Amino acid sequence: MGEVIRITAPLTDDTVSKLKSDDSVLITGVMYTGRDAAHKRMVDALNRGEELPFDIRGQIIYYVGPSPAKPGKPIGSAGPTTSYRMDAYAPALIKLGLKGMIGKGWRAKDVIDACIKYRAVYFGATGGAGALIARSIKKSDIIAYDDLGPEAVRRIEVVDFPAIVINDAYGNDLYVKGVEVYKQI
Amino acid sequence: MREIKAKQITETVGNLCTKANFDIPEDVMKVLRDAHNREVSPQGKDVLKQIIENDEIAHNEEVPMCQDTGLAVFFVELGQEVHITGGLITEAINEGVRKGYKDGYLRKSTCNPFTRKNVGDNTPAIIHYEIVPGDKIKITMAAKGGGSENMSRVMMMKPSDGLEGIKKYIVERVKESGSNPCPPVIVGVGIGGTFERSAIIAKKSLLRPLDVPNPDPELDKLENELLTSINKLGIGPMGLGGRVTALAVHIIVEPCHIASLPLAVNIQCHSARHKEIII
């Protein structure tokens, strides 16, 4: 864990190539949210030859199903959800230009391989820290799949969203590296 | 017979749902602060700092500490001298869940298992009833998130697997769960009973406050031994590596069939939300 790096979303190839596993980052800019049911719909749409609800090139998808916003707030609690459930869909989206994913928990080999091949990164955010993370989300608008409720796709504007690089574009994995340092059995 | 109105149960349950999601129990917060002090991994220490700060924000601003406000799980101890009037207790609890999850801006997470269509009001609640002596009702609400619940398992062990097999399975289960269930976790273990009973007692064990030792000295010893083993795995807070993978291990044991050795491991994330009230 070194100094905190400030980055801007959407991500450029240049930014992605500079990020290394174990880097702490603060993300500012625009991102999109999507989780289980939204991912299924997006990939089903692609398979039918239809367009995605937003231009995915360069974007970060945050795996989150926020709680409802209290009056006057842009969003409710908004911590990351477990990412492996999106593993079946992520490689297809990375191939189309998705540059970042934020969630929690390990990813399948296919996803890690796609990150290397197409230059993308997987960030971890602190699970359960939904009230804290929500403070960095300044604006939130549902742009697709409204009927999915908490799983709808949102366009969010963030300032200094805290995350850690887990899988970089070079095949490094903090979940493997970090545990190796501290394991005693 | 003491009369208790269904409406009062609804009101109480609504409040339990919101309060449980806003306020981390004091015993959990104390253990999280201890964990923050002793964690040696810089990333792990930072994660614990974020968790503590998060739980303080949730309490102060009355917002859910985690966006996954869970399925609403209830353990109800129903005094057999109680007469509930004005409606059915199960419906009264479900109405309380509808109200609490709406009024508290809590996320509704129940859906049809096949179509995945959201039910929209977070019902039905998962309710475990126990008839007890007396004329009171004790209602404990636990908000159980999906991430940690998905890492839980029931394993029908062979009697010959014995204690060593049990210990090995529990540690292995936490290892395989890795970063997914939001460590540091609390590991609830149910040993004995039947297939379904083991799962219920594993979940029930999570209700014991973290500063209350297991009343059985042998089980207390076993809990501490397992906690030490689990914390040697190196998974650490949010799986980024570290010494604090679990905050506690809790075990409940009940007799089982001579042919069976049911073992349930119910993983609870650090956001250990539960609240009880006696009416």
Short mmCIF file of C-alpha atoms in Angstrom, two decimals:
data_model
loop_
_atom_site.label_atom_id
_atom_site.label_comp_id
_atom_site.label_asym_id
_atom_site.label_seq_id
_atom_site.Cartn_x
_atom_site.Cartn_y
_atom_site.Cartn_z
CA MET A 1 0.00 0.00 0.00
CA GLY A 2 1.68 3.16 -1.21
CA GLU A 3 0.40 6.64 -1.82
CA VAL A 4 -3.19 7.14 -2.92
CA ILE A 5 -3.48 7.71 -6.67
CA ARG A 6 -6.19 10.00 -8.05
CA ILE A 7 -7.71 8.81 -11.31
CA THR A 8 -10.48 9.97 -13.62
CA ALA A 9 -13.36 7.93 -15.02
CA PRO A 10 -13.97 6.95 -17.79
CA LEU A 11 -10.52 5.34 -17.94
CA THR A 12 -7.96 5.66 -20.70
CA ASP A 13 -5.57 2.88 -21.74
CA ASP A 14 -2.80 5.06 -20.37
CA THR A 15 -4.36 5.20 -16.89
CA VAL A 16 -5.08 1.47 -16.90
CA SER A 17 -1.49 0.64 -17.83
CA LYS A 18 -0.17 2.68 -14.90
CA LEU A 19 -2.31 0.96 -12.27
CA LYS A 20 -0.73 -1.87 -10.28
CA SER A 21 -2.28 -4.42 -7.97
CA ASP A 22 -2.28 -3.08 -4.35
CA ASP A 23 -2.55 0.58 -5.46
CA SER A 24 -5.08 2.61 -3.48
CA VAL A 25 -7.04 4.95 -5.74
CA LEU A 26 -9.60 7.74 -5.49
CA ILE A 27 -11.82 7.82 -8.57
CA THR A 28 -13.53 10.98 -9.83
CA GLY A 29 -15.85 11.17 -12.83
CA VAL A 30 -18.69 9.20 -14.35
CA MET A 31 -19.34 5.48 -13.83
CA TYR A 32 -22.24 3.10 -14.38
CA THR A 33 -23.82 0.63 -11.97
CA GLY A 34 -24.98 -2.86 -12.79
CA ARG A 35 -25.27 -6.19 -11.04
CA ASP A 36 -26.73 -9.67 -11.53
CA ALA A 37 -29.99 -9.18 -13.46
CA ALA A 38 -28.72 -6.09 -15.35
CA HIS A 39 -25.65 -8.01 -16.54
CA LYS A 40 -27.80 -10.84 -17.79
CA ARG A 41 -29.98 -8.41 -19.74
CA MET A 42 -27.00 -6.58 -21.20
CA VAL A 43 -25.35 -9.77 -22.43
CA ASP A 44 -28.69 -11.14 -23.73
CA ALA A 45 -29.10 -7.86 -25.66
CA LEU A 46 -25.63 -8.26 -27.17
CA ASN A 47 -26.42 -11.85 -28.18
CA ARG A 48 -29.50 -10.61 -30.01
CA GLY A 49 -27.35 -8.05 -31.81
CA GLU A 50 -28.83 -5.11 -29.91
CA GLU A 51 -26.98 -2.14 -28.39
CA LEU A 52 -26.11 -1.73 -24.72
CA PRO A 53 -27.96 0.98 -22.75
CA PHE A 54 -24.73 3.06 -22.68
CA ASP A 55 -21.48 3.27 -24.63
CA ILE A 56 -19.30 0.91 -22.65
CA ARG A 57 -15.94 1.92 -24.12
CA GLY A 58 -13.59 3.19 -21.42
CA GLN A 59 -16.21 2.87 -18.71
CA ILE A 60 -16.11 1.52 -15.17
CA ILE A 61 -19.04 -0.61 -13.97
CA TYR A 62 -19.67 -0.52 -10.24
CA TYR A 63 -21.34 -3.70 -8.98
CA VAL A 64 -23.86 -2.21 -6.58
CA GLY A 65 -27.52 -2.41 -5.70
CA PRO A 66 -27.99 0.71 -3.60
CA SER A 67 -30.61 1.16 -0.92
CA PRO A 68 -33.26 3.80 -1.73
CA ALA A 69 -32.18 7.43 -1.39
CA LYS A 70 -33.52 9.39 1.55
CA PRO A 71 -35.19 12.67 0.51
CA GLY A 72 -32.57 15.21 -0.52
CA LYS A 73 -29.83 12.61 -1.03
CA PRO A 74 -28.60 11.40 -4.44
CA ILE A 75 -28.39 7.76 -3.35
CA GLY A 76 -28.85 5.50 -0.34
CA SER A 77 -26.16 3.19 1.05
CA ALA A 78 -24.00 2.02 -1.84
CA GLY A 79 -21.27 -0.49 -1.04
CA PRO A 80 -19.99 -3.11 -3.50
CA THR A 81 -21.64 -6.48 -4.05
CA THR A 82 -19.82 -9.80 -4.54
CA SER A 83 -18.31 -9.86 -8.03
CA TYR A 84 -18.05 -13.56 -8.94
CA ARG A 85 -21.72 -13.57 -9.87
CA MET A 86 -20.85 -11.26 -12.78
CA ASP A 87 -17.96 -13.46 -13.98
CA ALA A 88 -20.08 -15.19 -16.63
CA TYR A 89 -20.79 -11.83 -18.28
CA ALA A 90 -17.68 -9.71 -17.65
CA PRO A 91 -15.32 -11.04 -20.39
CA ALA A 92 -17.83 -10.15 -23.16
CA LEU A 93 -18.10 -6.60 -21.83
CA ILE A 94 -14.32 -6.21 -21.41
CA LYS A 95 -13.91 -7.30 -25.03
CA LEU A 96 -16.23 -4.45 -26.04
CA GLY A 97 -14.08 -1.90 -24.24
CA LEU A 98 -15.10 -1.98 -20.55
CA LYS A 99 -11.99 -0.76 -18.71
CA GLY A 100 -12.85 -1.15 -15.05
CA MET A 101 -15.03 -3.06 -12.63
CA ILE A 102 -15.56 -2.33 -8.94
CA GLY A 103 -16.82 -4.97 -6.55
CA LYS A 104 -15.61 -7.28 -3.84
CA GLY A 105 -14.24 -10.81 -3.86
CA TRP A 106 -12.19 -12.89 -6.28
CA ARG A 107 -12.72 -13.13 -10.05
CA ALA A 108 -12.66 -16.13 -12.37
CA LYS A 109 -9.60 -16.84 -14.51
CA ASP A 110 -11.55 -15.83 -17.66
CA VAL A 111 -12.08 -12.35 -16.24
CA ILE A 112 -8.45 -11.96 -15.16
CA ASP A 113 -7.29 -13.17 -18.59
CA ALA A 114 -9.61 -10.70 -20.33
CA CYS A 115 -8.16 -7.89 -18.17
CA ILE A 116 -4.69 -8.79 -19.44
CA LYS A 117 -5.71 -9.26 -23.07
CA TYR A 118 -7.84 -6.13 -23.45
CA ARG A 119 -6.23 -3.94 -20.73
CA ALA A 120 -8.75 -3.59 -17.95
CA VAL A 121 -8.62 -3.51 -14.16
CA TYR A 122 -10.67 -4.88 -11.32
CA PHE A 123 -10.96 -2.69 -8.25
CA GLY A 124 -12.10 -3.76 -4.78
CA ALA A 125 -14.12 -1.48 -2.53
CA THR A 126 -14.85 -2.10 1.14
CA GLY A 127 -17.89 -4.36 1.41
CA GLY A 128 -20.39 -3.18 3.95
CA ALA A 129 -19.09 0.40 3.91
CA GLY A 130 -22.19 1.55 2.03
CA ALA A 131 -22.86 4.65 4.09
CA LEU A 132 -19.24 5.82 3.79
CA ILE A 133 -18.93 5.14 0.05
CA ALA A 134 -22.27 6.86 -0.67
CA ARG A 135 -20.65 10.14 0.41
CA SER A 136 -18.47 10.05 -2.73
CA ILE A 137 -21.51 9.63 -5.03
CA LYS A 138 -22.79 13.09 -5.91
CA LYS A 139 -25.41 12.28 -8.54
CA SER A 140 -27.29 9.16 -9.61
CA ASP A 141 -29.77 8.63 -12.44
CA ILE A 142 -31.41 5.41 -13.56
CA ILE A 143 -30.76 5.03 -17.29
CA ALA A 144 -32.01 1.50 -17.98
CA TYR A 145 -33.99 -1.47 -16.63
CA ASP A 146 -35.99 0.59 -14.14
CA ASP A 147 -38.18 -2.44 -13.44
CA LEU A 148 -35.23 -4.22 -11.80
CA GLY A 149 -35.48 -1.91 -8.78
CA PRO A 150 -32.17 -1.93 -6.88
CA GLU A 151 -30.59 -3.75 -9.85
CA ALA A 152 -31.42 -1.04 -12.41
CA VAL A 153 -28.51 0.49 -14.37
CA ARG A 154 -27.52 3.91 -13.05
CA ARG A 155 -25.20 6.61 -14.32
CA ILE A 156 -23.39 7.97 -11.29
CA GLU A 157 -21.07 10.92 -10.77
CA VAL A 158 -18.40 10.35 -8.16
CA VAL A 159 -15.74 12.40 -6.43
CA ASP A 160 -12.86 10.61 -4.68
CA PHE A 161 -14.50 7.20 -4.68
CA PRO A 162 -12.14 4.97 -2.59
CA ALA A 163 -10.97 1.68 -4.13
CA ILE A 164 -7.99 -0.66 -4.34
CA VAL A 165 -6.57 -2.28 -7.46
CA ILE A 166 -7.04 -6.04 -7.03
CA ASN A 167 -6.36 -7.37 -10.55
CA ASP A 168 -4.24 -5.17 -12.80
CA ALA A 169 -3.69 -5.54 -16.55
CA TYR A 170 -0.51 -7.56 -15.90
CA GLY A 171 -2.02 -10.59 -14.18
CA ASN A 172 -1.26 -9.57 -10.60
CA ASP A 173 -3.89 -10.49 -8.01
CA LEU A 174 -3.92 -8.82 -4.59
CA TYR A 175 -6.17 -11.55 -3.16
CA VAL A 176 -3.36 -14.04 -3.85
CA LYS A 177 -0.40 -11.78 -3.07
CA GLY A 178 -1.86 -10.25 0.10
CA VAL A 179 -2.77 -13.58 1.66
CA GLU A 180 0.67 -15.04 0.89
CA VAL A 181 2.31 -12.33 3.00
CA TYR A 182 0.21 -12.97 6.10
CA LYS A 183 -0.69 -16.65 6.07
CA GLN A 184 0.77 -18.73 8.90
CA ILE A 185 -0.63 -22.17 8.03
CA MET B 1 -53.46 -15.42 29.33
CA ARG B 2 -51.92 -12.10 28.42
CA GLU B 3 -53.29 -10.40 25.35
CA ILE B 4 -50.94 -8.83 22.83
CA LYS B 5 -52.30 -7.04 19.80
CA ALA B 6 -51.03 -8.02 16.37
CA LYS B 7 -50.74 -4.31 15.61
CA GLN B 8 -48.21 -3.91 18.43
CA ILE B 9 -46.11 -6.70 16.93
CA THR B 10 -46.18 -4.98 13.53
CA GLU B 11 -45.09 -1.69 15.06
CA THR B 12 -42.27 -3.35 17.02
CA VAL B 13 -41.01 -5.31 14.03
CA GLY B 14 -40.94 -2.18 11.85
CA ASN B 15 -38.72 -0.44 14.38
CA LEU B 16 -36.48 -3.49 14.79
CA CYS B 17 -35.85 -3.61 11.02
CA THR B 18 -34.73 0.00 10.82
CA LYS B 19 -32.73 0.09 14.05
CA ALA B 20 -30.93 -3.16 13.27
CA ASN B 21 -29.80 -1.73 9.93
CA PHE B 22 -28.69 1.65 11.30
CA ASP B 23 -26.96 0.63 14.52
CA ILE B 24 -24.14 -1.87 14.80
CA PRO B 25 -24.37 -3.65 18.18
CA GLU B 26 -21.93 -2.23 20.74
CA ASP B 27 -20.20 -5.60 21.26
CA VAL B 28 -19.45 -5.85 17.53
CA MET B 29 -18.11 -2.28 17.40
CA LYS B 30 -15.81 -3.00 20.36
CA VAL B 31 -14.37 -6.07 18.64
CA LEU B 32 -13.92 -4.12 15.39
CA ARG B 33 -11.95 -1.43 17.26
CA ASP B 34 -9.78 -4.12 18.87
CA ALA B 35 -9.25 -5.66 15.43
CA HIS B 36 -8.21 -2.28 14.02
CA ASN B 37 -5.64 -1.91 16.80
CA ARG B 38 -4.06 -5.29 16.26
CA GLU B 39 -4.21 -5.67 12.46
CA VAL B 40 -0.69 -5.47 11.06
CA SER B 41 -1.47 -5.30 7.33
CA PRO B 42 -1.68 -1.64 6.16
CA GLN B 43 -4.51 -2.35 3.68
CA GLY B 44 -6.32 -4.43 6.29
CA LYS B 45 -5.97 -1.71 8.88
CA ASP B 46 -7.34 0.87 6.44
CA VAL B 47 -10.34 -1.35 5.65
CA LEU B 48 -11.13 -1.69 9.37
CA LYS B 49 -10.86 2.07 9.76
CA GLN B 50 -13.35 2.52 6.89
CA ILE B 51 -15.73 -0.02 8.44
CA ILE B 52 -15.67 1.73 11.84
CA GLU B 53 -16.16 5.15 10.23
CA ASN B 54 -18.98 3.72 8.09
CA ASP B 55 -20.81 2.28 11.08
CA GLU B 56 -20.54 5.61 12.90
CA ILE B 57 -22.00 7.47 9.89
CA ALA B 58 -24.88 4.95 9.67
CA HIS B 59 -25.70 5.46 13.35
CA ASN B 60 -25.43 9.26 13.28
CA GLU B 61 -27.32 9.81 10.03
CA GLU B 62 -29.81 6.97 10.43
CA VAL B 63 -28.92 5.32 7.14
CA PRO B 64 -28.27 1.61 6.52
CA MET B 65 -24.65 0.69 7.29
CA CYS B 66 -24.72 -1.67 4.27
CA GLN B 67 -26.80 -1.29 1.12
CA ASP B 68 -27.67 -4.97 1.40
CA THR B 69 -30.21 -4.64 4.17
CA GLY B 70 -30.77 -8.34 3.87
CA LEU B 71 -33.60 -10.75 4.09
CA ALA B 72 -35.39 -10.16 7.37
CA VAL B 73 -34.74 -13.19 9.58
CA PHE B 74 -36.57 -13.55 12.89
CA PHE B 75 -36.12 -15.74 15.91
CA VAL B 76 -39.34 -15.54 17.90
CA GLU B 77 -39.72 -16.93 21.41
CA LEU B 78 -43.45 -17.09 21.95
CA GLY B 79 -44.62 -17.47 25.54
CA GLN B 80 -47.38 -20.08 25.67
CA GLU B 81 -49.43 -17.86 27.99
CA VAL B 82 -49.70 -15.21 25.27
CA HIS B 83 -52.91 -14.70 23.31
CA ILE B 84 -52.42 -12.69 20.13
CA THR B 85 -55.48 -10.71 19.10
CA GLY B 86 -56.43 -8.83 15.96
CA GLY B 87 -54.54 -10.95 13.44
CA LEU B 88 -52.04 -13.71 12.82
CA ILE B 89 -48.53 -13.32 14.24
CA THR B 90 -46.81 -14.25 10.97
CA GLU B 91 -48.82 -11.70 9.03
CA ALA B 92 -48.14 -9.10 11.74
CA ILE B 93 -44.39 -9.69 11.40
CA ASN B 94 -44.53 -9.50 7.60
CA GLU B 95 -46.51 -6.26 7.79
CA GLY B 96 -43.81 -4.91 10.13
CA VAL B 97 -41.15 -5.84 7.58
CA ARG B 98 -43.08 -4.07 4.79
CA LYS B 99 -43.39 -0.98 6.94
CA GLY B 100 -39.84 -0.97 8.31
CA TYR B 101 -38.17 -1.53 4.95
CA LYS B 102 -40.29 1.21 3.34
CA ASP B 103 -40.08 3.83 6.09
CA GLY B 104 -36.37 3.24 6.73
CA TYR B 105 -35.36 3.48 3.04
CA LEU B 106 -34.00 -0.05 3.29
CA ARG B 107 -33.30 -2.10 0.17
CA LYS B 108 -35.90 -4.66 -0.78
CA SER B 109 -34.00 -7.78 -1.78
CA THR B 110 -36.50 -10.65 -2.06
CA CYS B 111 -37.17 -11.94 -5.55
CA ASN B 112 -38.66 -14.87 -7.45
CA PRO B 113 -35.89 -17.51 -7.66
CA PHE B 114 -36.56 -18.21 -11.35
CA THR B 115 -37.69 -14.94 -12.94
CA ARG B 116 -35.56 -12.92 -10.45
CA LYS B 117 -38.43 -10.41 -10.30
CA ASN B 118 -38.23 -8.38 -7.10
CA VAL B 119 -41.18 -8.96 -4.75
CA GLY B 120 -40.94 -5.28 -3.87
CA ASP B 121 -41.56 -5.28 -0.12
CA ASN B 122 -38.90 -7.63 1.26
CA THR B 123 -41.40 -10.28 2.35
CA PRO B 124 -41.84 -13.02 3.24
CA ALA B 125 -39.71 -12.76 6.35
CA ILE B 126 -37.85 -15.91 7.40
CA ILE B 127 -39.30 -16.71 10.83
CA HIS B 128 -38.18 -19.35 13.33
CA TYR B 129 -40.68 -19.86 16.15
CA GLU B 130 -40.04 -21.43 19.51
CA ILE B 131 -42.75 -21.91 22.12
CA VAL B 132 -41.43 -21.03 25.59
CA PRO B 133 -42.95 -20.73 29.09
CA GLY B 134 -44.36 -17.37 30.18
CA ASP B 135 -46.53 -14.55 28.88
CA LYS B 136 -44.06 -12.56 26.80
CA ILE B 137 -42.81 -12.57 23.22
CA LYS B 138 -39.12 -12.10 22.48
CA ILE B 139 -38.50 -11.06 18.88
CA THR B 140 -34.97 -10.97 17.48
CA MET B 141 -34.47 -9.55 14.00
CA ALA B 142 -31.33 -10.29 12.00
CA ALA B 143 -30.75 -8.62 8.64
CA LYS B 144 -28.90 -11.25 6.61
CA GLY B 145 -27.09 -10.13 3.50
CA GLY B 146 -26.64 -12.34 0.45
CA GLY B 147 -22.87 -12.16 0.06
CA SER B 148 -22.08 -13.91 3.33
CA GLU B 149 -25.14 -16.18 3.22
CA ASN B 150 -24.00 -17.52 -0.17
CA MET B 151 -20.72 -18.68 1.39
CA SER B 152 -22.56 -20.77 4.01
CA ARG B 153 -22.93 -24.54 3.76
CA VAL B 154 -24.59 -27.56 5.33
CA MET B 155 -22.41 -30.64 5.20
CA MET B 156 -23.62 -34.08 6.20
CA MET B 157 -20.38 -35.42 7.67
CA LYS B 158 -19.78 -39.08 8.42
CA PRO B 159 -19.73 -39.97 12.14
CA SER B 160 -16.18 -41.29 11.56
CA ASP B 161 -15.06 -37.81 10.46
CA GLY B 162 -15.25 -36.84 14.14
CA LEU B 163 -14.03 -33.63 15.72
CA GLU B 164 -10.94 -33.43 13.52
CA GLY B 165 -13.08 -33.64 10.38
CA ILE B 166 -15.40 -30.96 11.71
CA LYS B 167 -12.54 -28.58 12.51
CA LYS B 168 -10.95 -29.14 9.12
CA TYR B 169 -14.22 -28.49 7.27
CA ILE B 170 -14.94 -25.24 9.13
CA VAL B 171 -11.46 -23.76 8.52
CA GLU B 172 -11.53 -24.92 4.89
CA ARG B 173 -14.97 -23.32 4.39
CA VAL B 174 -13.68 -19.93 5.59
CA LYS B 175 -10.59 -20.32 3.39
CA GLU B 176 -12.64 -21.10 0.28
CA SER B 177 -14.96 -18.16 0.99
CA GLY B 178 -11.93 -15.87 0.92
CA SER B 179 -12.79 -12.26 0.26
CA ASN B 180 -16.41 -12.87 -0.80
CA PRO B 181 -18.33 -12.70 2.50
CA CYS B 182 -16.86 -9.34 3.68
CA PRO B 183 -14.28 -10.45 6.23
CA PRO B 184 -13.61 -10.07 9.08
CA VAL B 185 -16.44 -12.56 9.52
CA ILE B 186 -18.18 -14.20 12.41
CA VAL B 187 -18.45 -17.95 11.88
CA GLY B 188 -21.66 -19.51 13.12
CA VAL B 189 -21.47 -23.29 13.51
CA GLY B 190 -24.29 -25.74 14.11
CA ILE B 191 -23.34 -29.32 14.92
CA GLY B 192 -25.94 -32.07 15.26
CA GLY B 193 -29.71 -32.14 14.92
CA THR B 194 -30.84 -32.90 11.39
CA PHE B 195 -29.99 -31.40 8.00
CA GLU B 196 -32.24 -28.35 8.50
CA ARG B 197 -31.82 -28.08 12.26
CA SER B 198 -28.05 -27.74 11.98
CA ALA B 199 -28.51 -24.71 9.72
CA ILE B 200 -30.95 -23.04 12.09
CA ILE B 201 -28.70 -23.48 15.14
CA ALA B 202 -25.69 -22.27 13.15
CA LYS B 203 -27.59 -19.06 12.40
CA LYS B 204 -28.91 -18.83 15.96
CA SER B 205 -25.34 -19.05 17.32
CA LEU B 206 -24.61 -15.73 15.59
CA LEU B 207 -27.05 -13.97 17.92
CA ARG B 208 -24.82 -14.51 20.97
CA PRO B 209 -23.04 -11.26 21.84
CA LEU B 210 -19.32 -11.31 21.02
CA ASP B 211 -18.37 -10.54 24.62
CA VAL B 212 -20.27 -13.55 26.01
CA PRO B 213 -18.24 -16.77 26.03
CA ASN B 214 -19.81 -20.11 25.17
CA PRO B 215 -21.37 -21.41 28.42
CA ASP B 216 -19.85 -24.86 27.76
CA PRO B 217 -16.11 -24.70 28.64
CA GLU B 218 -15.23 -27.40 26.08
CA LEU B 219 -17.04 -25.55 23.29
CA ASP B 220 -15.49 -22.26 24.44
CA LYS B 221 -12.07 -23.89 24.02
CA LEU B 222 -13.03 -25.23 20.59
CA GLU B 223 -14.31 -21.80 19.47
CA ASN B 224 -11.01 -20.18 20.46
CA GLU B 225 -8.96 -22.91 18.78
CA LEU B 226 -10.91 -22.49 15.54
CA LEU B 227 -10.63 -18.70 15.69
CA THR B 228 -6.86 -18.98 16.03
CA SER B 229 -6.65 -21.38 13.07
CA ILE B 230 -8.88 -19.18 10.89
CA ASN B 231 -6.85 -16.08 11.68
CA LYS B 232 -3.72 -17.89 10.53
CA LEU B 233 -5.19 -18.18 7.02
CA GLY B 234 -3.93 -14.68 6.19
CA ILE B 235 -7.13 -13.63 4.36
CA GLY B 236 -7.51 -10.49 6.45
CA PRO B 237 -10.05 -7.65 6.23
CA MET B 238 -11.84 -7.78 2.83
CA GLY B 239 -9.39 -10.49 1.76
CA LEU B 240 -6.55 -8.04 1.13
CA GLY B 241 -4.24 -9.99 3.42
CA GLY B 242 -3.93 -9.66 7.18
CA ARG B 243 -4.22 -11.23 10.59
CA VAL B 244 -7.89 -10.54 11.30
CA THR B 245 -9.99 -12.84 9.11
CA ALA B 246 -12.63 -13.64 11.73
CA LEU B 247 -13.86 -11.76 14.78
CA ALA B 248 -15.32 -14.84 16.47
CA VAL B 249 -16.47 -18.42 16.06
CA HIS B 250 -19.76 -19.40 17.72
CA ILE B 251 -20.92 -22.98 18.10
CA ILE B 252 -24.19 -24.63 19.12
CA VAL B 253 -24.29 -28.41 19.51
CA GLU B 254 -27.39 -30.63 19.66
CA PRO B 255 -27.85 -34.43 19.61
CA CYS B 256 -28.15 -36.11 16.21
CA HIS B 257 -29.07 -39.47 14.60
CA ILE B 258 -26.62 -42.35 15.18
CA ALA B 259 -25.98 -42.51 11.43
CA SER B 260 -25.48 -38.76 10.95
CA LEU B 261 -23.16 -35.88 11.77
CA PRO B 262 -24.78 -32.71 10.39
CA LEU B 263 -22.50 -29.68 10.29
CA ALA B 264 -23.63 -26.23 9.23
CA VAL B 265 -21.37 -23.22 8.77
CA ASN B 266 -23.24 -19.93 8.54
CA ILE B 267 -20.92 -17.08 7.68
CA GLN B 268 -21.77 -13.62 8.99
CA CYS B 269 -20.08 -10.53 7.57
CA HIS B 270 -18.59 -7.84 9.80
CA SER B 271 -21.88 -5.97 9.48
CA ALA B 272 -23.41 -8.23 12.13
CA ARG B 273 -26.83 -6.66 12.40
CA HIS B 274 -29.36 -7.94 14.89
CA LYS B 275 -31.66 -6.43 17.46
CA GLU B 276 -34.09 -7.93 19.94
CA ILE B 277 -37.04 -6.76 21.96
CA ILE B 278 -39.31 -8.34 24.54
CA ILE B 279 -43.00 -7.45 24.45
#
